[in-house]
Structures are given as structure tokens and as C-alpha cells.
Coordinates of C-alpha atoms and ligand atoms in Angstrom, one line a residue:
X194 CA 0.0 0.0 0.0
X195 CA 1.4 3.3 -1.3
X196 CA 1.9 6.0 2.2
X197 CA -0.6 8.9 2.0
X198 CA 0.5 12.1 0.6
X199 CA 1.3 14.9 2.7
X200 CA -1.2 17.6 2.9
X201 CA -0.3 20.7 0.8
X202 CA -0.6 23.8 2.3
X203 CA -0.7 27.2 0.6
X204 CA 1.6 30.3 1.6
X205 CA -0.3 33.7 1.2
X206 CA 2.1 36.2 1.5
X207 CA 1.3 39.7 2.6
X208 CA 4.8 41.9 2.5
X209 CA 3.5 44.1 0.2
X210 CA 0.3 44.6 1.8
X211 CA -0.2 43.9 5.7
X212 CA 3.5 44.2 5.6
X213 CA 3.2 47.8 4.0
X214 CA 0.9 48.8 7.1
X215 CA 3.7 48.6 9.5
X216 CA 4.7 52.3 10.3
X217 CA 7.7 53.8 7.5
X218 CA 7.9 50.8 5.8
X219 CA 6.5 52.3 2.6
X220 CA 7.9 50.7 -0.4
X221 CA 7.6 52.3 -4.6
X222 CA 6.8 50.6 -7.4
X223 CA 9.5 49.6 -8.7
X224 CA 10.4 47.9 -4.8
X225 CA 7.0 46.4 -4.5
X226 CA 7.6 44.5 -8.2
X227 CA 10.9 43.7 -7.1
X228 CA 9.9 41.7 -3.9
X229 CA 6.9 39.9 -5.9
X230 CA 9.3 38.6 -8.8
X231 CA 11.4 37.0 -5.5
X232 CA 8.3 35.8 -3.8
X233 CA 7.5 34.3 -6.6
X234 CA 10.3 32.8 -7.4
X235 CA 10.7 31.5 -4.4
X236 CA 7.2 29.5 -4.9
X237 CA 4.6 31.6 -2.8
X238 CA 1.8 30.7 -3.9
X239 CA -0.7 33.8 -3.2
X240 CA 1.3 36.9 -3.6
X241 CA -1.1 40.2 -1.7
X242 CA 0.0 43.3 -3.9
X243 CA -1.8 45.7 -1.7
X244 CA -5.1 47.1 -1.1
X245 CA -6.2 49.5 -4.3
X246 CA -8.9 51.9 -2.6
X247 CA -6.7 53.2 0.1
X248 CA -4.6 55.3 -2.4
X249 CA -3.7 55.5 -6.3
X250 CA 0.1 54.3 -5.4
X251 CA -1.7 51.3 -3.7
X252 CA -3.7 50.5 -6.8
X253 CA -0.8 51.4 -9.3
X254 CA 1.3 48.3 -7.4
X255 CA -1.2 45.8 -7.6
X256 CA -1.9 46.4 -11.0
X257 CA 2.1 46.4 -12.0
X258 CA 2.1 43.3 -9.9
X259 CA -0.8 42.0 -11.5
X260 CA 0.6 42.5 -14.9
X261 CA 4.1 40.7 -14.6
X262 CA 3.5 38.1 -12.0
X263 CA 2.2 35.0 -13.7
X264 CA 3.3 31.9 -11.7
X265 CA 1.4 32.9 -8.4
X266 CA -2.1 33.9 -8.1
X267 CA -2.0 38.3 -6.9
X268 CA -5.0 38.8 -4.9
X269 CA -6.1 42.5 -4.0
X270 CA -7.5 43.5 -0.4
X271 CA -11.2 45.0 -0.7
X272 CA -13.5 45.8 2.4
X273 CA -17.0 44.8 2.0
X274 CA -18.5 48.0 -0.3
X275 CA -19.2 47.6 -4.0
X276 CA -16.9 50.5 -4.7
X277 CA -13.9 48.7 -2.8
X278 CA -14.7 45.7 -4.9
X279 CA -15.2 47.3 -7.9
X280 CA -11.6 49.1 -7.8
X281 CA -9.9 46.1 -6.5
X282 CA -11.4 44.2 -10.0
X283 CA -10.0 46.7 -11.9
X284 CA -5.9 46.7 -10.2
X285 CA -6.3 42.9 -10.7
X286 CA -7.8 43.2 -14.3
X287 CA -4.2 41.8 -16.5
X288 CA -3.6 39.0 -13.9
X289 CA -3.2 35.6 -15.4
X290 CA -4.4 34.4 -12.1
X291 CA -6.0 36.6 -9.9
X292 CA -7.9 36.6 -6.0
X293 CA -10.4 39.0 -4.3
X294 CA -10.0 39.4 -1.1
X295 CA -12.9 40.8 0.7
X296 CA -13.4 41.2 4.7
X297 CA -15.6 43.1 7.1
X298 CA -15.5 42.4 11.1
X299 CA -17.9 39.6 12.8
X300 CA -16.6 40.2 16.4
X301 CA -19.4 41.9 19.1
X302 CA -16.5 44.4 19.7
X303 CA -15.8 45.6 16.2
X304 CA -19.2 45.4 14.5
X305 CA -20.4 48.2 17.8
X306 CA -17.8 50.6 17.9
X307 CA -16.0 50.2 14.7
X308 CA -18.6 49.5 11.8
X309 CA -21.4 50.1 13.7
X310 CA -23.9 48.1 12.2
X311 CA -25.9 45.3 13.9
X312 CA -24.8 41.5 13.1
X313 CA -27.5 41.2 11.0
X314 CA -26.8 44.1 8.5
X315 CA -23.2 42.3 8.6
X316 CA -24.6 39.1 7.9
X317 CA -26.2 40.6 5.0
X318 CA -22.8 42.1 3.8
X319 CA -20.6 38.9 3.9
X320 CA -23.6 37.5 1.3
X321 CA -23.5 40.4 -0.9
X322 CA -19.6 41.4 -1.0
X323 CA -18.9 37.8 -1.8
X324 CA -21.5 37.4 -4.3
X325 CA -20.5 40.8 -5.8
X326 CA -16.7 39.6 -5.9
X327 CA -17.7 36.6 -8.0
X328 CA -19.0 38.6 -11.0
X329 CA -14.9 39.4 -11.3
X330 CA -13.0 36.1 -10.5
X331 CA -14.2 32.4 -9.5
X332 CA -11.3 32.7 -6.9
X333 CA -12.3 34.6 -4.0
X334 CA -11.4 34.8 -0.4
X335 CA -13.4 35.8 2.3
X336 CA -12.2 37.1 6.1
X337 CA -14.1 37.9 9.5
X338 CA -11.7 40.5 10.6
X339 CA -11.4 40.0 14.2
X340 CA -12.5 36.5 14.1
X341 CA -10.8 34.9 16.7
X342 CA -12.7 37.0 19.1
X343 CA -16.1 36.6 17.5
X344 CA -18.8 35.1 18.7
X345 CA -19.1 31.4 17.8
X346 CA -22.4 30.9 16.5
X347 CA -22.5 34.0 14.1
X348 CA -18.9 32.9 13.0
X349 CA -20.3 29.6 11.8
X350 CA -23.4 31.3 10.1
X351 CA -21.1 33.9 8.7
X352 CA -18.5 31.1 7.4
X353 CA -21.1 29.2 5.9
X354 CA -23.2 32.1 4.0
X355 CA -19.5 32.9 2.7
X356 CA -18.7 29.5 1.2
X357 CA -22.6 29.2 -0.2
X358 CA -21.8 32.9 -1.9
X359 CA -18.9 31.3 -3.3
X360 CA -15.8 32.3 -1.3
X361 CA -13.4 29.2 -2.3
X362 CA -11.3 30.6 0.6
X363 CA -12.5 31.4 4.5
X364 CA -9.2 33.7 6.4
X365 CA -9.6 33.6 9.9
X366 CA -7.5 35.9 11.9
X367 CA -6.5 36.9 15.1
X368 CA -6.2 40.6 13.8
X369 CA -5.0 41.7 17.3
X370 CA -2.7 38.7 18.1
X371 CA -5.0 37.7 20.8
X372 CA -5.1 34.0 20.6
X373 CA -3.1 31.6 22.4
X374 CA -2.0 28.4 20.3
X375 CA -4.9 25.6 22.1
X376 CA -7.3 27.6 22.1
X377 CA -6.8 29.0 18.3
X378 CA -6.8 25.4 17.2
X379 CA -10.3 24.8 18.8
X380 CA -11.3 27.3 17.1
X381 CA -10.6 25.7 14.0
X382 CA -11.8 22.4 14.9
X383 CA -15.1 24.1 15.7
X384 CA -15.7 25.5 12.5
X385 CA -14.3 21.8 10.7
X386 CA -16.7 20.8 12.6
X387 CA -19.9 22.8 12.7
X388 CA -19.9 24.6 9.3
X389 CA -21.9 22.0 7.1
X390 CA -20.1 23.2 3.5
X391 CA -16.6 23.7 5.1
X392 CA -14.9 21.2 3.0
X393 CA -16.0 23.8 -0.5
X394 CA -13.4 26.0 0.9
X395 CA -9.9 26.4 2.3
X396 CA -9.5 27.6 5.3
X397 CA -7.1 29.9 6.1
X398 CA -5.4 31.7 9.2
X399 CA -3.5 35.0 9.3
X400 CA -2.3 35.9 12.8
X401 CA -0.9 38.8 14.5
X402 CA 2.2 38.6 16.2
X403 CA 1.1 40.9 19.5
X404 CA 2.1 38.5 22.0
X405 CA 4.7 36.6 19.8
X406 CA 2.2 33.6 18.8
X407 CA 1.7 34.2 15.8
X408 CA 3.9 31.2 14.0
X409 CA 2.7 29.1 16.8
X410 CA -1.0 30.1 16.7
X411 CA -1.1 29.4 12.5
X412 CA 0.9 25.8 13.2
X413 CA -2.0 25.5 16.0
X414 CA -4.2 25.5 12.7
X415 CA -2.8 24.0 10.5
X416 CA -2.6 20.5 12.8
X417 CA -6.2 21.4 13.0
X418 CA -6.9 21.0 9.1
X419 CA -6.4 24.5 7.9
X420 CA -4.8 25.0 4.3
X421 CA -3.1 28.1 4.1
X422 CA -1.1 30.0 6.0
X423 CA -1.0 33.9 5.6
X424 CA 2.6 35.5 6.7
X425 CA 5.1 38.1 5.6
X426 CA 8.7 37.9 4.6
X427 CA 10.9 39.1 8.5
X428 CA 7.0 39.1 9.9
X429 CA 7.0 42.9 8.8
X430 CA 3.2 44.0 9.6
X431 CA 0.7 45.8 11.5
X432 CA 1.9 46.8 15.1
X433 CA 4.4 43.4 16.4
X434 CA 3.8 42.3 12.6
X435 CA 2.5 39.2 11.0
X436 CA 3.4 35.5 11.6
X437 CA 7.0 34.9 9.8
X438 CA 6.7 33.0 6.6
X439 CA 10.3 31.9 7.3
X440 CA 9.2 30.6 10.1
X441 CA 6.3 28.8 9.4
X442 CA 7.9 27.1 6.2
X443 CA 11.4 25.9 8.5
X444 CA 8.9 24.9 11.3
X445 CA 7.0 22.4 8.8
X446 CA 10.0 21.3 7.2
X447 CA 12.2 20.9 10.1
X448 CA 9.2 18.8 11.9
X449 CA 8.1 17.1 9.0
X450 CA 7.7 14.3 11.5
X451 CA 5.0 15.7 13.7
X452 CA 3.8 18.3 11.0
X453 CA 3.5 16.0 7.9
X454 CA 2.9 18.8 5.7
X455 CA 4.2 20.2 2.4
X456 CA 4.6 24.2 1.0
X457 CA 6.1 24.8 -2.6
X458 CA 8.7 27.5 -1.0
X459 CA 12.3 26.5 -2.7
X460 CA 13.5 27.3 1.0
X461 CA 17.2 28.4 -0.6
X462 CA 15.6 31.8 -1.7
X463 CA 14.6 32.4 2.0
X464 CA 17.5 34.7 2.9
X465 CA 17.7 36.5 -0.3
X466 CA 13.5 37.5 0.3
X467 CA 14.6 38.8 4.0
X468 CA 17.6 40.9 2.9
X469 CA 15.7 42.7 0.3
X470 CA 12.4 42.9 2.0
X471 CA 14.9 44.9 5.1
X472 CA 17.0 46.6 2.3
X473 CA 14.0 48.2 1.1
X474 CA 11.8 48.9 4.4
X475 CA 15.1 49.8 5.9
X476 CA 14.0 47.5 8.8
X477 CA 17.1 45.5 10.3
X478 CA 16.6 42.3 11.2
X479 CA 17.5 41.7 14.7
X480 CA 20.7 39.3 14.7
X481 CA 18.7 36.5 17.1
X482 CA 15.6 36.6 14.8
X483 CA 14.7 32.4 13.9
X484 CA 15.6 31.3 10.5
X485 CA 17.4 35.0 9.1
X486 CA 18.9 36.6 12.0
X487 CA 22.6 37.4 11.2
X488 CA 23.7 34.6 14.7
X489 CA 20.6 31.9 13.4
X490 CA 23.3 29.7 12.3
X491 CA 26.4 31.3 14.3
X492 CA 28.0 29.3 17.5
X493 CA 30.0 31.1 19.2
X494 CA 30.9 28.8 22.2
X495 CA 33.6 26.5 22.4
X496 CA 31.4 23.5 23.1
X497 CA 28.9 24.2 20.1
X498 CA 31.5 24.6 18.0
X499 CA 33.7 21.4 18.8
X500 CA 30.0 19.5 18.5
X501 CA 29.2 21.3 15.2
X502 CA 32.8 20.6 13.5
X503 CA 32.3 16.7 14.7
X504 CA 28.7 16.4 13.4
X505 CA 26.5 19.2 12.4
X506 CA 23.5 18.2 14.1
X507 CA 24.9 17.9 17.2
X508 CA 23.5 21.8 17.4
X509 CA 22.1 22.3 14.1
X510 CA 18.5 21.2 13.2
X511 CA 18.3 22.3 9.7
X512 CA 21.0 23.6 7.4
X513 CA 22.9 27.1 6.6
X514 CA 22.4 25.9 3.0
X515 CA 18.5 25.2 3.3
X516 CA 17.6 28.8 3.6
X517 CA 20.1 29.8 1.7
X518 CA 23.0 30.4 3.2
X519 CA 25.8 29.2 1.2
X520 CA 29.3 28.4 1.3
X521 CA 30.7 30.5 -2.0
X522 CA 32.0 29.0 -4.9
X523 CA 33.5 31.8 -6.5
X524 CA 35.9 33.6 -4.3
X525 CA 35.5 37.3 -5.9
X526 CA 38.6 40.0 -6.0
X527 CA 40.6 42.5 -7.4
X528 CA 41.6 39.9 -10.1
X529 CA 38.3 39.2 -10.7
X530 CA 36.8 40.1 -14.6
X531 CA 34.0 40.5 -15.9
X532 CA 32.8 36.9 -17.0
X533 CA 33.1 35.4 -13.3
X534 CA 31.7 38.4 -11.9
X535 CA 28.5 37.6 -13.9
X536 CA 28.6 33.8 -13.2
X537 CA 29.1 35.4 -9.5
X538 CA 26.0 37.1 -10.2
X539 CA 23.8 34.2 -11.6
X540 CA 25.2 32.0 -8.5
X541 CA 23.7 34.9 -5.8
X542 CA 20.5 34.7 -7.6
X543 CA 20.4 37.8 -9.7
X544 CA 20.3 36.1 -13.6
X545 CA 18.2 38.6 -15.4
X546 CA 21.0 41.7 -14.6
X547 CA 20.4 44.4 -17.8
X548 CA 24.2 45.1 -19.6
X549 CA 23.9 49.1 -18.3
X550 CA 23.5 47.9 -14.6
X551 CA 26.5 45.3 -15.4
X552 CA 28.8 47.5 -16.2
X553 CA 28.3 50.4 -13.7
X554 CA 28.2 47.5 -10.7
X555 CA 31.3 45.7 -12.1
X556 CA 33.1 49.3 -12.1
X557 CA 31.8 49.6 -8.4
X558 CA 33.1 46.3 -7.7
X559 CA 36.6 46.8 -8.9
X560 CA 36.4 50.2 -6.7
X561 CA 35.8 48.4 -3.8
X562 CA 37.8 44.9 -4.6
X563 CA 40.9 48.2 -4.5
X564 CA 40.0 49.5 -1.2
X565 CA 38.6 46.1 0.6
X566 CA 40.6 42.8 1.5
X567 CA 37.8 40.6 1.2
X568 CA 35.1 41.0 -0.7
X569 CA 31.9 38.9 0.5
X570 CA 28.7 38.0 -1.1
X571 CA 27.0 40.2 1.0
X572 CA 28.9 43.3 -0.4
X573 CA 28.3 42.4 -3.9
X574 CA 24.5 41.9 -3.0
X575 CA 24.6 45.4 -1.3
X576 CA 26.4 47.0 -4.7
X577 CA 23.7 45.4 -6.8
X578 CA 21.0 46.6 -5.2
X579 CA 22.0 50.1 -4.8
X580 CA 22.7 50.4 -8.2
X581 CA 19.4 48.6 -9.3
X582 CA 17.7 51.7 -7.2
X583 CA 19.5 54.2 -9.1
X584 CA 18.6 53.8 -12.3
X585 CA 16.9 56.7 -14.0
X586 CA 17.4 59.1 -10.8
X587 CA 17.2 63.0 -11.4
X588 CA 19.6 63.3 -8.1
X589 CA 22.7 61.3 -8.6
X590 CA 25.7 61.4 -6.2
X591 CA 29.1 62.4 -7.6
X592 CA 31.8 63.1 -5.0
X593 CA 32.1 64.1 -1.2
X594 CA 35.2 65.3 0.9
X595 CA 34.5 65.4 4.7
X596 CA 36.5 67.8 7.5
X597 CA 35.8 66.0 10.6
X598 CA 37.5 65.2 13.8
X599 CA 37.5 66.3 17.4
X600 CA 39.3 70.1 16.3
X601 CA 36.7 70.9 14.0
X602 CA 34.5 72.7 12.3
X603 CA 33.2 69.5 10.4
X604 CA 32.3 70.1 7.0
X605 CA 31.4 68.8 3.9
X606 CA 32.1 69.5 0.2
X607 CA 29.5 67.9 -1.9
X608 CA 29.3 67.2 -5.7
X609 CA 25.9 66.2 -7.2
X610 CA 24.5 65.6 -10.4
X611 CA 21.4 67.1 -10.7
X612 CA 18.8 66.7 -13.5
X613 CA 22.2 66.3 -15.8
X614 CA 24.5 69.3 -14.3
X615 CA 27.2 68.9 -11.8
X616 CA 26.6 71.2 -8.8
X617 CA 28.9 72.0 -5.9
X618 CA 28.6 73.1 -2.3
X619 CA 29.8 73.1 1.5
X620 CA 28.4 73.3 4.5
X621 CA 29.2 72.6 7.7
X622 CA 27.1 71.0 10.7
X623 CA 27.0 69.2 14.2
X624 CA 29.2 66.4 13.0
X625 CA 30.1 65.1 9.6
X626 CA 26.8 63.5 8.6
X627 CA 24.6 66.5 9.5
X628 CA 27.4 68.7 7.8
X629 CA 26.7 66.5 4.6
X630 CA 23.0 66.3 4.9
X631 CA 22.9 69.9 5.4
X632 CA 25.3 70.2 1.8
X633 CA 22.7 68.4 0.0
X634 CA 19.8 70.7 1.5
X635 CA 21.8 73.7 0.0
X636 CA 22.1 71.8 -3.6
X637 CA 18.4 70.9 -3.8
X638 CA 16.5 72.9 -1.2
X639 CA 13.4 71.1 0.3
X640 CA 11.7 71.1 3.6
X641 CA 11.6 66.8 4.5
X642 CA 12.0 65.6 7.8
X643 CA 14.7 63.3 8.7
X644 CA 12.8 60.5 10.4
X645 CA 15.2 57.5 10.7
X646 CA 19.2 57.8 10.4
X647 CA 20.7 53.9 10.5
X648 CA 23.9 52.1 9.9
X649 CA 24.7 48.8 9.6
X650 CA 27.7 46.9 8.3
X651 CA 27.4 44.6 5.7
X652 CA 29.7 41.7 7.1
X653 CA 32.4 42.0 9.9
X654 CA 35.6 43.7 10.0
X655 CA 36.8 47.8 10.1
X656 CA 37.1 47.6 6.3
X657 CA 33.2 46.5 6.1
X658 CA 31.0 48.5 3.7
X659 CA 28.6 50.4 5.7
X660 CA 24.8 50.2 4.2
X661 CA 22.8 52.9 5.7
X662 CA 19.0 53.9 5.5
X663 CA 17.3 57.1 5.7
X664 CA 13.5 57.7 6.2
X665 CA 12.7 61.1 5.2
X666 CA 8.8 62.5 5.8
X667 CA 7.0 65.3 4.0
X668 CA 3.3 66.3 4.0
X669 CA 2.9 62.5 5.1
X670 CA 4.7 60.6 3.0
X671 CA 7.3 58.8 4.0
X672 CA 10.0 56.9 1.9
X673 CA 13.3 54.9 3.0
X674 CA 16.6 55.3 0.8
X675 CA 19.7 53.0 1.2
X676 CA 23.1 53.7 0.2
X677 CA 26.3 51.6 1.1
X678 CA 30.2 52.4 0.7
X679 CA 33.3 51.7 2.6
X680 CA 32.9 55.2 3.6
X681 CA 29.9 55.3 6.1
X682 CA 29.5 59.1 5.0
X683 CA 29.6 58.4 1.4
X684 CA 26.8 55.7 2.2
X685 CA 25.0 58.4 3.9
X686 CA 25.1 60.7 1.7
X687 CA 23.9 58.1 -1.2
X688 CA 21.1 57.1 0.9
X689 CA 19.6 60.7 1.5
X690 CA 19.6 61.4 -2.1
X691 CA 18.6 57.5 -2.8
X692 CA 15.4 58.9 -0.4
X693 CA 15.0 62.4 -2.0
X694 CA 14.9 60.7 -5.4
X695 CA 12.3 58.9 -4.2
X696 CA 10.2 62.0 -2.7
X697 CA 10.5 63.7 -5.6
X698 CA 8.6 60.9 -7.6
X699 CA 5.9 60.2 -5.0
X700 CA 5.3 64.1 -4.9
X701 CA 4.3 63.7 -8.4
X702 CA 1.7 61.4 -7.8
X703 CA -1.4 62.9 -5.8
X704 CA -3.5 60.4 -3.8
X705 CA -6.3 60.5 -1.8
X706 CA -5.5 59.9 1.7
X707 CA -4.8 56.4 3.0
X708 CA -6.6 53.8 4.1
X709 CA -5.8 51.2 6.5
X710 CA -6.8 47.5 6.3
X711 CA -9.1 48.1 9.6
X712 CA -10.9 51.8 8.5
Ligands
KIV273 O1 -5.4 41.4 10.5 C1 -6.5 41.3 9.8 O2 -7.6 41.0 10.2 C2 -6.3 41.6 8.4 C3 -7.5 41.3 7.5 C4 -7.8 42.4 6.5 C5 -7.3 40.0 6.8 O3 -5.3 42.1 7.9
ZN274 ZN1 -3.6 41.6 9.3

């Protein structure tokens, strides 16, 4: 007799959309299309582009996401008005495979003070926003915001007039991370086992990390019969974030044993998906995080170590390699040309690199490979992506000489191209990096708010390039802009006008103010 297949489940990943609701982790166009192609590389099987009513850059994404992504299905967010529908339809319109996603709230607590509306009038609104969905795509998914602190009996009828509407999909979340993991699976067993047309739909589970349960809440579910999992890349998301899909998709194949499940996640592209997601957001990783912290696979004492070189798993359950950690092939230097710097290239995952963006990052990298003993993976990564971002910018750093020190006055001379036309200045400030922020406020004047000043090196050692990230806020609008160097001022100065560029584009576009997931 042939053993039983393990059960499949789905990973719905939300980065671009709960993930997006976390506060200054705004992302543009071009970064939003650039996580989906790795998510779905990677194998995720729902990709959530964003939610198109809340604002015009919202429904721009999902419809670029909607138009390149082919492999997995993009779904739109929508609350439960025709007009949210109706403009979610629309971003999703050139998807080869496309998902509504369409909620309101079923708990006592939110349908009082938040919607206002009696159950019944709610009731009546699940039927009608899933049957109005249809008319666009057979694929819809329905979600009781709130639900794991609704009331059981109108969850089931809910649940129930969802699936006979024709929701092929029933969320579940614990929108304020609420839950604890026992009782969350009961929950689920409940509705397996009360709600008469459950097995027409999957069900899913999106949880909130609030009191750090969220991974163990959604596992909760799925030993409970629950098909998909809804998660972001780092857990990015709402307030303590969203359930981890790293996490969730190490957890089921690490315990295969007691979790006899299966994803379609090539694991390997695990680390590249974090770096990029907290590249862009400019939200570090912290080094102890589970599966992508920087020390997830370190051991530093003597014991671990002397058990680790005698047999891995004497304190390793999975491997470096599985999320993609891996031991380099190509040892890259100042020798290096061109040809194994492009096979360097394919082996760190980036295949598709256009010949303009070759050769400026190859003349970076021979810069650097003349400054810098080693060069590391994780420098050419950081080259790679900077120069990715500044393509087509109107703002483009050229040169910067810094007077710092403990005798003063610190100043900086600044060289920019702007709009095509070299420009100079100095200026001088409370330390090197304000001095250079304040040269770039005298070459293109402007009125942002610094909101967020970080550095971070990109792998050990005083010769490390330093990757920093800026936040800068006007009129409500917030954008993040990385720049990296072996010169920590350099990078700074390359990651304000990395930011600028990006102000300057999103002041272009007017939207109408945003929504959240929960308004
Ligand atoms: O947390 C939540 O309830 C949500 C829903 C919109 C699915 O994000
Ligand atoms: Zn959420």
C-alpha cells in the first residue's frame, strides 16, 4: 500500500500589503515588483499586492504586480462595499491568475464601535460582497476580521453564507494577536466541525504577532486541518507584525515528523527575500531573529563549535544551505573580470541583470575589490541593489570630501549631479553626517523631515562596507533610501539622495489619503 501524501498547504504572503501597514515601511513601485518577482520565485503561492482603494500608489502596485506576475495567483485587499470591490477588480484586471480578497468584522466588539452596524446588517454584507466579488473572479477569499474574538455561533453562520456565496477561501485571523495556540486550534476544529459546507473552501489563518504567537498560533491551525497560512517575509506587519513566513515554512519542514505537511517554498531563496524585503523597508533584522537573523546559524561557544565541527547536528536542526545560506563558490577579488563576476551574479541569484547595470556594478566592484581585502557576497548583493535603485534618478551622487574630527569645524564638500548638471557646495554641521545632509539641503532645497538615520555593516571587519538607510517624511509621505560604501559618509550621503529621489517621484503622484486594512 502506497503512504498517503502529505497535505499541501498554501503560503499567502502579505509583505506588500499587511507588511506595507507597518509604520515607514512604505515601499515604490518599482520595490513592491521587485519583492513579488522573488516571492514568486521562491514559490509563494498567493502573492497580496496591496489594497487598491486606500490610495492611487496602492492600486498602481497591484496592478504592475498584476501584470508581470504569472506563476502565483496576486490577490487584491477589498472591504466589503461595491466601490472597494469594484476598484480592486479593476488593479487585478491583466492578472493571469487573480484573487479578491474581501473582509468586514464579525466580532461583538468591532461590529459596535467600529462598523457600527448590527450583526444582521453584517450578515447581510458577507452574502452580498462575496456574491458581488464573483462577478470578477471564481477565486475569491473571504475574512471575518477579528474572528478569533467573535462570537461562535454568528462565526459559523457567517462562514457558511460565505462559502454558499462562493468564497473558495475562509481567512480567519486573530487581527490583534490575541489567541493563544490551544485555544486557536479549537477554534478551527469548531468551524471543521460545525460549518456543514466547510470542505467547498480552504481555510485559512493569518495571525498577528502581538504577544509573539503568531507562528505558533497558525501551526495551531494547521494540525487542525487548515490550508493556508497567511505571513510576511521578516514578519513585517501591523503593530508586532505578522506570523513569519520563514518561520512557518522551516517549522513544517524541520518537523516534518509531527507536521506531515508540504509548501512549494524552494527554502534556498529564503535569505535572499529577508535581505531585500529589510533593504527596502530599511528595517534590520535583529541578529537572534529564527531562521534570518545574522547569529541563526552562528556558534559562538567552544562547546557548540567542537560539537558542530564533529557532526552538524549535534547543534544544528536544519541547514545554513537550506535557507540559503551558502558556502561561495566563487571567491570574488581585485583579479576578478567580468565573465566570473556575472557567473558570481547568476550563483547569488540575480540572472536577469540588464548590460547598463552590469557594467556600472562591475566598475563599483573593482572600486571596492581596490579599497577592501575581502570581498563577500553580501557586499556584492549590497552593490547590486544600490545600483538597481539608481537607475533613471534625477539626483545622482558624484563626489564628497568630509573635515571631521574632534578640532573641527566639520564640513562637507558635496558634488551632485542634478537633472544632468554637476553642482557643488559646502556646508558645515554638528558632525560630519549633518554637515553632509545639510550640503545636499543647500544643492536641492526642500523642507523633508529626517525621520530615521541607521547604519549597519554589511559583514564584519573595520574595512566592512557600511549600508545605511534614511527615512525622510513630507506632507505624510514617508520613503526609505539605502546607500552603502566603505565610507559610512559616502553611504549616507547616497542614501539621502537615494530617499530624495524617491520624494520627488511620489510628490508627483497625488493620492487620496490612506486607508488602512481596519478603517
Ligand atoms: O489582520 C487582519 O484582520 C487583516 C484582514 C484584513 C485580513 O489584515
Ligand atoms: Zn492583518
Amino acid at each position: 500500500m502506497s503512504a498517503q501524501k502529505p497535505r499541501r498547504i498554501r503560503i499567502f504572503d502579505t509583505t506588500l500589503r499587511d507588511g506595507e501597514q507597518s509604520p515607514g515601511a512604505s515601499m515604490n513601485l518599482d520595490e513592491k515588483l521587485r519583492i513579488a518577482e522573488v516571492l514568486e520565485r521562491m514559490g509563494v503561492d498567493v502573492i497580496e499586492a496591496g489594497f487598491p482603494i486606500a490610495s492611487n500608489g496602492d492600486f498602481e502596485a497591484v496592478r504592475l504586480v498584476a501584470s508581470k506576475i504569472t506563476e502565483s495567483v496576486v490577490c487584491g485587499l477589498a472591504r466589503a462595499g461595491k466601490r472597494d470591490i469594484d476598484r480592486c477588480a479593476e488593479a487585478l484586471e491583466p492578472a493571469k491568475q487573480k484573487r479578491i480578497h474581501t473582509f468586514i468584522s464579525t466580532s461583538p466588539l468591532h461590529m459596535k464601535f467600529k462598523l457600527q452596524m448590527e450583526p444582521e446588517q453584517v450578515y447581510r454584507a458577507v452574502i452580498d460582497s462575496v456574491t458581488h466579488a464573483r462577478k470578477f473572479t471564481d477565486d475569491v477569499e473571504w475574512s471575518c476580521e477579528d474572528g478569533s474574538r467573535t462570537e461562535h455561533d454568528f462565526l459559523c453562520r457567517c462562514v457558511e453564507a460565505a462559502i454558499k456565496a462562493g468564497a473558495r477561501t475562509i481567512n480567519v485571523p486573530d487581527t490583534v494577536g490575541y489567541a493563544i495556540p490551544s485555544e486557536f486550534a479549537t477554534l478551527i476544529e469548531m468551524l471543521f466541525n460545525r460549518v456543514p459546507n466547510i470542505d467547498q473552501a480552504v481555510i485559512s489563518v493569518h495571525c498577528h504577532n502581538d504577544l509573539g504567537l503568531a507562528v505558533a498560533n497558525s501551526l495551531a491551525a494547521v494540525q487542525k486541518g487548515a490550508g493556508q497560512v497567511e505571513c510576511t517575509i521578516n514578519g513585517l506587519g501591523e503593530r508586532a507584525g505578522n506570523a513569519a513566513l520563514e518561520e512557518i515554512v522551516m517549522a513544517l519542514r524541520t518537523r516534518h515528523d509531527l507536521m506531515p505537511f508540504e509548501t512549494a517554498i524552494k527554502t534556498e531563496s529564503i535569505m535572499k527575500a529577508s535581505r531585500l524585503v529589510s533593504a527596502i523597508t530599511g528595517f534590520p533584522v535583529q541578529p537572534n531573529k529564527a531562521i534570518v537573523g545574522a547569529n541563526a546559524f552562528a556558534h559562538e561557544s567552544g562547546i557548540h563549535q567542537d560539537g558542530v565541527l564533529k557532526h552538524a547536528q549535534t547543534y544544528e536542526i536544519m541547514t545554513p544551505e537550506s535557507v540559503g545560506l551558502t558556502r561561495s563558490k566563487l571567491v570574488m577579488g581585485k583579479h576578478s573580470g567580468r565573465h566570473a563576476f556575472k557567473e558570481k551574479l547568476k550563483e547569488l541569484g540575480y540572472g536577469e541583470v540588464g548590460d547598463n547595470t552590469l557594467q556600472t556594478v562591475f566598475a563599483r566592484f573593482k572600486d571596492l575589490a581596490d579599497k577592501k581585502k575581502e570581498l563577500f557576497d553580501e557586499d556584492i548583493v549590497a552593490l547590486l541593489d544600490e545600483t538597481v535603485a539608481e537607475t533613471s534618478e534625477r539626483i545622482r551622487f558624484v563626489a564628497l570630501g568630509i573635515q571631521c574630527g574632534s578640532k573641527g569645524p566639520q564640513q562637507a564638500e558635496l558634488t551632485l549631479e542634478i537633472d544632468g548638471a554637476h553642482k557643488e557646495a559646502t556646508a558645515s554641521g554638528n558632525g560630519p553626517v549633518d554637515a553632509t545632509f545639510n550640503a545636499i539641503k543647500v544643492l536641492y532645497p526642500h523642507e523633508a523631515k529626517l525621520q530615521l538615520y541607521q547604519v549597519h555593516a554589511v559583514t564584519q571587519g573595520t574595512d566592512a562596507q557600511a549600508e545605511v538607510t534614511v527615512r525622510l517624511e513630507e506632507n505624510g509621505r514617508t520613503v526609505n533610501g539605502q546607500g552603502s560604501d566603505i565610507d559610512t559618509l559616502v553611504a549616507s550621503a547616497r542614501a539621502y539622495v537615494h530617499a530624495l529621489n524617491k520624494l520627488i517621484t511620489k510628490r508627483q503622484k497625488t493620492a487620496p489619503a490612506a486607508l488602512t486594512a481596519s478603517a
